[in-house]
CSV table of C-alpha atoms in Angstrom, one decimal:
chain,number,residue,atom,x,y,z
Q,496,UNK,CA,0.0,0.0,0.0
Q,497,UNK,CA,1.3,3.4,-0.9
Q,498,UNK,CA,0.4,6.6,0.9
Q,499,UNK,CA,-1.5,9.0,-1.3
Q,500,UNK,CA,-1.1,12.2,0.7
Q,501,UNK,CA,1.3,14.8,-0.6
Q,502,UNK,CA,2.8,18.0,0.9
Q,503,UNK,CA,1.0,21.3,-0.1
Q,504,UNK,CA,3.9,22.3,-2.4
Q,505,UNK,CA,3.5,19.1,-4.4
Q,506,UNK,CA,-0.3,19.4,-4.8
Q,507,UNK,CA,0.0,22.3,-7.3
Q,508,UNK,CA,2.8,20.5,-9.2
Q,509,UNK,CA,0.7,17.3,-9.3
Q,510,UNK,CA,-2.2,19.1,-11.2
Q,511,UNK,CA,0.3,20.5,-13.7
Q,512,UNK,CA,1.9,17.0,-14.1
Q,513,UNK,CA,-1.4,15.3,-14.8
Q,514,UNK,CA,-2.2,17.9,-17.4
Q,515,UNK,CA,1.2,17.2,-19.0
Q,516,UNK,CA,0.5,13.5,-19.1
Q,517,UNK,CA,-2.8,14.0,-20.9
Q,518,UNK,CA,-1.1,16.3,-23.4
Q,519,UNK,CA,1.7,14.0,-24.3
Q,520,UNK,CA,0.4,10.5,-25.2
Q,521,UNK,CA,3.5,10.1,-27.4
Q,522,UNK,CA,5.6,10.0,-24.2
Q,523,UNK,CA,3.0,8.6,-21.8
Q,524,UNK,CA,2.0,5.8,-24.1
Q,525,UNK,CA,-0.6,4.1,-21.8
Q,526,UNK,CA,-2.8,7.2,-22.0
Q,527,UNK,CA,-5.7,6.8,-24.4
Q,528,UNK,CA,-9.3,7.4,-24.8
Q,529,UNK,CA,-10.1,4.4,-22.6
Q,530,UNK,CA,-8.7,6.1,-19.5
Q,531,UNK,CA,-10.7,8.7,-17.6
Q,532,UNK,CA,-9.0,11.7,-15.9
Q,533,UNK,CA,-9.7,10.1,-12.5
Q,534,UNK,CA,-7.8,7.0,-13.6
Q,535,UNK,CA,-4.9,9.1,-14.9
Q,536,UNK,CA,-4.7,10.9,-11.6
Q,537,UNK,CA,-4.7,7.5,-9.7
Q,538,UNK,CA,-1.8,6.2,-11.9
Q,539,UNK,CA,0.1,9.4,-11.5
Q,540,UNK,CA,-0.3,9.2,-7.7
Q,541,UNK,CA,1.0,5.6,-7.8
Q,542,UNK,CA,4.1,6.8,-9.7
Q,543,UNK,CA,4.7,9.7,-7.3
Q,544,UNK,CA,4.5,7.4,-4.4
Q,545,UNK,CA,6.9,5.0,-6.1
Q,546,UNK,CA,9.4,7.8,-6.6
Q,547,UNK,CA,9.0,8.7,-2.9
Q,548,UNK,CA,9.9,5.1,-1.9
Q,549,UNK,CA,12.9,5.1,-4.3
Q,550,UNK,CA,14.1,8.4,-2.9
Q,551,UNK,CA,13.9,7.1,0.7
Q,552,UNK,CA,16.0,4.1,-0.2
Q,553,UNK,CA,18.6,6.2,-2.0
Q,554,UNK,CA,18.8,8.4,1.0
Q,555,UNK,CA,19.5,5.4,3.3
Q,556,UNK,CA,22.1,4.0,0.9
Q,557,UNK,CA,24.1,7.2,0.1
Q,558,UNK,CA,23.4,10.1,2.5
Q,559,UNK,CA,26.3,9.2,4.8
Q,560,UNK,CA,28.8,8.8,2.0
Q,561,UNK,CA,28.0,11.8,-0.1
Q,562,UNK,CA,30.9,14.3,-0.7
Q,563,UNK,CA,29.7,17.5,0.8
Q,564,UNK,CA,30.2,20.8,-1.2
Q,565,UNK,CA,32.2,23.7,0.2
Q,566,UNK,CA,30.1,25.9,2.5
Q,567,UNK,CA,31.0,28.9,0.4
Q,568,UNK,CA,29.3,28.6,-3.0
Q,569,UNK,CA,32.1,30.6,-4.6
Q,570,UNK,CA,34.6,28.0,-3.4
Q,571,UNK,CA,32.4,25.3,-5.0
Q,572,UNK,CA,32.1,27.3,-8.2
Q,573,UNK,CA,35.9,27.7,-8.6
Q,574,UNK,CA,36.4,24.0,-7.8
Q,575,UNK,CA,34.0,23.0,-10.5
Q,576,UNK,CA,35.7,25.3,-13.0
Q,577,UNK,CA,39.2,24.0,-12.2
Q,578,UNK,CA,37.8,20.4,-12.1
Q,579,UNK,CA,36.9,20.5,-15.8
Q,580,UNK,CA,40.7,20.5,-16.5
Q,581,UNK,CA,42.3,18.5,-13.6
Q,582,UNK,CA,39.5,16.4,-12.1
Q,583,UNK,CA,37.2,17.1,-9.2
Q,584,UNK,CA,39.2,15.6,-6.4
Q,585,UNK,CA,42.5,17.4,-7.3
Q,586,UNK,CA,40.5,20.6,-7.9
Q,587,UNK,CA,39.1,20.6,-4.4
Q,588,UNK,CA,42.6,20.2,-3.0
Q,589,UNK,CA,43.7,23.1,-5.1
Q,590,UNK,CA,40.9,25.4,-3.8
Q,591,UNK,CA,41.8,24.5,-0.2
Q,592,UNK,CA,45.4,25.3,-0.9
Q,593,UNK,CA,44.6,28.6,-2.6
Q,594,UNK,CA,42.3,29.6,0.2
Q,595,UNK,CA,44.9,28.8,2.8
Q,596,UNK,CA,47.2,31.3,1.2
Q,597,UNK,CA,44.7,34.0,0.2
Q,598,UNK,CA,42.3,35.2,2.7
Q,599,UNK,CA,39.5,36.0,0.2
Q,600,UNK,CA,38.7,35.7,-3.5
Q,601,UNK,CA,39.3,39.4,-4.1
Q,602,UNK,CA,42.9,38.8,-3.4
Q,603,UNK,CA,42.9,35.9,-5.8
Q,604,UNK,CA,41.4,38.1,-8.4
Q,605,UNK,CA,44.3,40.5,-8.2
Q,606,UNK,CA,47.0,38.0,-7.8
Q,607,UNK,CA,49.5,37.2,-10.5
Q,608,UNK,CA,49.1,33.9,-12.4
Q,609,UNK,CA,52.4,32.4,-11.3
Q,610,UNK,CA,51.5,33.2,-7.6
Q,611,UNK,CA,48.2,31.3,-8.0
Q,612,UNK,CA,49.7,28.3,-9.8
Q,613,UNK,CA,52.3,28.0,-7.0
Q,614,UNK,CA,49.6,28.4,-4.3
Q,615,UNK,CA,47.4,25.7,-5.8
Q,616,UNK,CA,50.2,23.2,-5.2
Q,617,UNK,CA,49.1,21.3,-8.4
Q,618,UNK,CA,50.1,21.5,-12.0
Q,619,UNK,CA,47.3,23.9,-12.7
Q,620,UNK,CA,47.3,25.1,-16.4
Q,621,UNK,CA,47.8,28.9,-16.8
Q,622,UNK,CA,44.7,29.1,-19.1
Q,623,UNK,CA,42.6,27.7,-16.3
Q,624,UNK,CA,43.9,30.3,-13.8
Q,625,UNK,CA,43.1,33.0,-16.4
Q,626,UNK,CA,39.5,31.6,-16.7
Q,627,UNK,CA,39.1,31.7,-12.9
Q,628,UNK,CA,40.4,35.2,-12.7
Q,629,UNK,CA,38.1,36.3,-15.5
Q,630,UNK,CA,35.1,34.7,-13.7
Q,631,UNK,CA,36.1,36.5,-10.4
Q,632,UNK,CA,36.3,39.8,-12.3
Q,633,UNK,CA,32.8,39.4,-13.6
Q,634,UNK,CA,31.5,38.6,-10.1
Q,635,UNK,CA,33.4,41.6,-8.7
Q,636,UNK,CA,31.8,43.9,-11.4
Q,637,UNK,CA,28.3,42.6,-10.4
Q,638,UNK,CA,28.5,42.8,-6.6
Q,639,UNK,CA,31.5,45.1,-5.8
Q,640,UNK,CA,33.5,42.2,-4.3
Q,641,UNK,CA,34.1,38.5,-5.0
Q,642,UNK,CA,31.1,37.0,-3.2
Q,643,UNK,CA,28.0,35.0,-4.1
Q,644,UNK,CA,26.1,35.8,-0.9
Q,645,UNK,CA,23.5,38.0,-2.6
Q,646,UNK,CA,22.4,35.0,-4.7
Q,647,UNK,CA,20.7,33.4,-1.8
Q,648,UNK,CA,17.8,35.8,-2.1
Q,649,UNK,CA,17.4,35.2,-5.9
Q,650,UNK,CA,14.8,33.0,-7.6
Q,651,UNK,CA,16.0,29.9,-9.5
Q,652,UNK,CA,15.5,31.3,-13.0
Q,653,UNK,CA,17.6,34.4,-12.2
Q,654,UNK,CA,20.2,32.3,-10.5
Q,655,UNK,CA,20.7,30.0,-13.5
Q,656,UNK,CA,20.8,32.9,-15.9
Q,657,UNK,CA,23.5,34.6,-13.8
Q,658,UNK,CA,25.7,31.4,-13.5
Q,659,UNK,CA,25.7,30.6,-17.2
Q,660,UNK,CA,26.7,34.2,-17.9
Q,661,UNK,CA,30.0,33.6,-16.2
Q,662,UNK,CA,33.0,32.4,-18.1
Q,663,UNK,CA,33.3,28.6,-18.3
Q,664,UNK,CA,30.0,27.8,-16.5
Q,665,UNK,CA,27.7,25.4,-18.3
Q,666,UNK,CA,23.9,25.0,-17.6
Q,667,UNK,CA,24.6,21.7,-15.8
Q,668,UNK,CA,27.3,23.4,-13.7
Q,669,UNK,CA,24.7,26.1,-12.8
Q,670,UNK,CA,22.0,23.7,-11.8
Q,671,UNK,CA,24.5,21.6,-9.8
Q,672,UNK,CA,25.6,24.7,-7.9
Q,673,UNK,CA,22.0,25.6,-7.2
Q,674,UNK,CA,21.3,22.2,-5.9
Q,675,UNK,CA,24.4,21.4,-3.9
Q,676,UNK,CA,25.5,24.8,-2.7
Q,677,UNK,CA,22.3,26.8,-2.4
Q,678,UNK,CA,19.9,23.9,-1.5
Q,679,UNK,CA,17.5,24.6,-4.3
Q,680,UNK,CA,15.0,22.0,-5.5
Q,681,UNK,CA,16.8,21.4,-8.7
Q,682,UNK,CA,17.6,18.2,-10.6
Q,683,UNK,CA,20.4,17.9,-13.2
Q,684,UNK,CA,19.3,15.6,-16.0
Q,685,UNK,CA,22.7,14.6,-17.1
Q,686,UNK,CA,23.6,11.3,-18.9
Q,687,UNK,CA,24.2,9.3,-15.7
Q,688,UNK,CA,21.1,10.3,-13.8
Q,689,UNK,CA,18.9,9.9,-16.9
Q,690,UNK,CA,20.4,6.4,-17.4
Q,691,UNK,CA,19.4,5.3,-13.9
Q,692,UNK,CA,15.9,6.8,-14.1
Q,693,UNK,CA,15.3,5.2,-17.5
Q,694,UNK,CA,16.3,1.8,-16.2
Q,695,UNK,CA,14.2,2.1,-13.1
Q,696,UNK,CA,11.2,3.0,-15.2
Q,697,UNK,CA,9.2,5.7,-13.3
Q,698,UNK,CA,5.5,6.0,-14.2
Q,699,UNK,CA,5.6,2.7,-16.0
Q,700,UNK,CA,1.8,2.3,-15.5
Q,701,UNK,CA,1.4,5.5,-17.5
Q,702,UNK,CA,3.7,4.0,-20.2
Q,703,UNK,CA,6.4,6.6,-19.8
Q,704,UNK,CA,8.8,6.3,-22.6
Q,705,UNK,CA,11.9,8.5,-22.3
Q,706,UNK,CA,13.4,7.6,-25.7
Q,707,UNK,CA,11.4,10.2,-27.8
Q,708,UNK,CA,12.6,13.0,-25.5
Q,709,UNK,CA,15.2,15.0,-27.5
Q,710,UNK,CA,18.3,15.7,-25.5
Q,711,UNK,CA,17.7,19.5,-25.8
Q,712,UNK,CA,14.4,19.1,-24.0
Q,713,UNK,CA,15.5,16.4,-21.5
Q,714,UNK,CA,16.3,18.7,-18.6
Q,715,UNK,CA,12.9,20.5,-18.7
Q,716,UNK,CA,10.9,17.3,-19.3
Q,717,UNK,CA,12.5,15.1,-16.7
Q,718,UNK,CA,12.4,17.8,-14.0
Q,719,UNK,CA,8.7,18.3,-14.8
Q,720,UNK,CA,7.8,14.8,-13.8
Q,721,UNK,CA,9.8,14.7,-10.6
Q,722,UNK,CA,7.9,16.1,-7.5
Q,723,UNK,CA,9.6,19.3,-6.3
Q,724,UNK,CA,10.3,17.9,-2.8
Q,725,UNK,CA,12.2,14.9,-4.2
Q,726,UNK,CA,14.3,16.6,-6.8
Q,727,UNK,CA,17.2,17.4,-4.5
Q,728,UNK,CA,17.4,13.9,-3.0
Q,729,UNK,CA,17.3,12.3,-6.5
Q,730,UNK,CA,19.9,14.8,-7.8
Q,731,UNK,CA,22.3,13.9,-5.0
Q,732,UNK,CA,21.9,10.2,-4.9
Q,733,UNK,CA,21.1,9.0,-8.5
Q,734,UNK,CA,24.6,10.2,-9.4
Q,735,UNK,CA,26.2,8.1,-6.6
Q,736,UNK,CA,24.1,5.1,-7.7
Q,737,UNK,CA,25.2,5.5,-11.3
Q,738,UNK,CA,28.9,5.6,-10.2
Q,739,UNK,CA,28.8,2.7,-7.7
Q,740,UNK,CA,26.1,0.3,-9.0
Q,741,UNK,CA,24.2,1.2,-12.2
Q,742,UNK,CA,27.1,1.4,-14.5
Q,743,UNK,CA,26.6,2.2,-18.2
Q,744,UNK,CA,27.7,-1.2,-19.7
Q,745,UNK,CA,27.5,-3.7,-16.8
Q,746,UNK,CA,25.2,-2.6,-14.0
Q,747,UNK,CA,25.6,-4.6,-10.8
Q,748,UNK,CA,22.0,-5.6,-10.5
Q,749,UNK,CA,22.6,-8.4,-8.0
Q,750,UNK,CA,23.8,-6.1,-5.3
Q,751,UNK,CA,21.5,-3.2,-6.2
Q,752,UNK,CA,19.3,-1.9,-3.4
Q,753,UNK,CA,16.7,-0.7,-5.9
Q,754,UNK,CA,16.3,-3.9,-7.9
Q,755,UNK,CA,12.8,-4.6,-6.5
Q,756,UNK,CA,11.7,-1.3,-8.0
Q,757,UNK,CA,13.7,-1.6,-11.3
Q,758,UNK,CA,12.1,-2.3,-14.6
Q,759,UNK,CA,15.4,-3.1,-16.2
Q,760,UNK,CA,16.1,-5.8,-13.5
Q,761,UNK,CA,12.7,-7.4,-14.0
Q,762,UNK,CA,13.1,-7.5,-17.7
Q,763,UNK,CA,16.6,-9.0,-17.7
Q,764,UNK,CA,16.5,-11.6,-14.9
């Protein structure tokens, strides 16, 4: 038995989601003239409750082992920018090393490139340092100092628009920062998270088929069928599940904590 009561914030989204299901029979293939709106709502509620159970299991499996972001979102932003070149783990070490030598990012912005490369204590490419300094310059122009503190009061749309306006920041980077450093209810529909969701098979009773969804629309569409109160949990832990269990070529289905919920497992065992 699945609980059918939802938080108030989810109720408004639920109505929009049901409307979306009805409008897209090419994606929700079980929808047809034979189903009444009441039946569609019941199947949608079943799918929402299924996602809630999956989220709870993921939280149990991975919450204690998740790498926590820097408390300062600007530290995290710089680490992500550097990580595109030298890898995330080394990038985090570089940020810690830089911050131990420079008291704030304003001093980093005005420091010479050789100084920063030495402070990073890694073989940090000069062009990456230039990119970081360029990004810090843009932030300084906007706020008068190198800080992202004012962003905490902004809405999600304005936040994402600002982040992607910065040098080197992709839309996925922006959404990840919003989720992990600013605790926004955001889900990044990257290749790994999408792969796990597709295998699990959410809303299977509605016939959800994710294959027709063009990659350019994937972010909006997948986010639209995830309840707002579950997006952050799924964002955090589906990535961990993809790395540790649900590999691209050889998923470790026998040890998977979600196999009882997984359509791929049922169809291949």
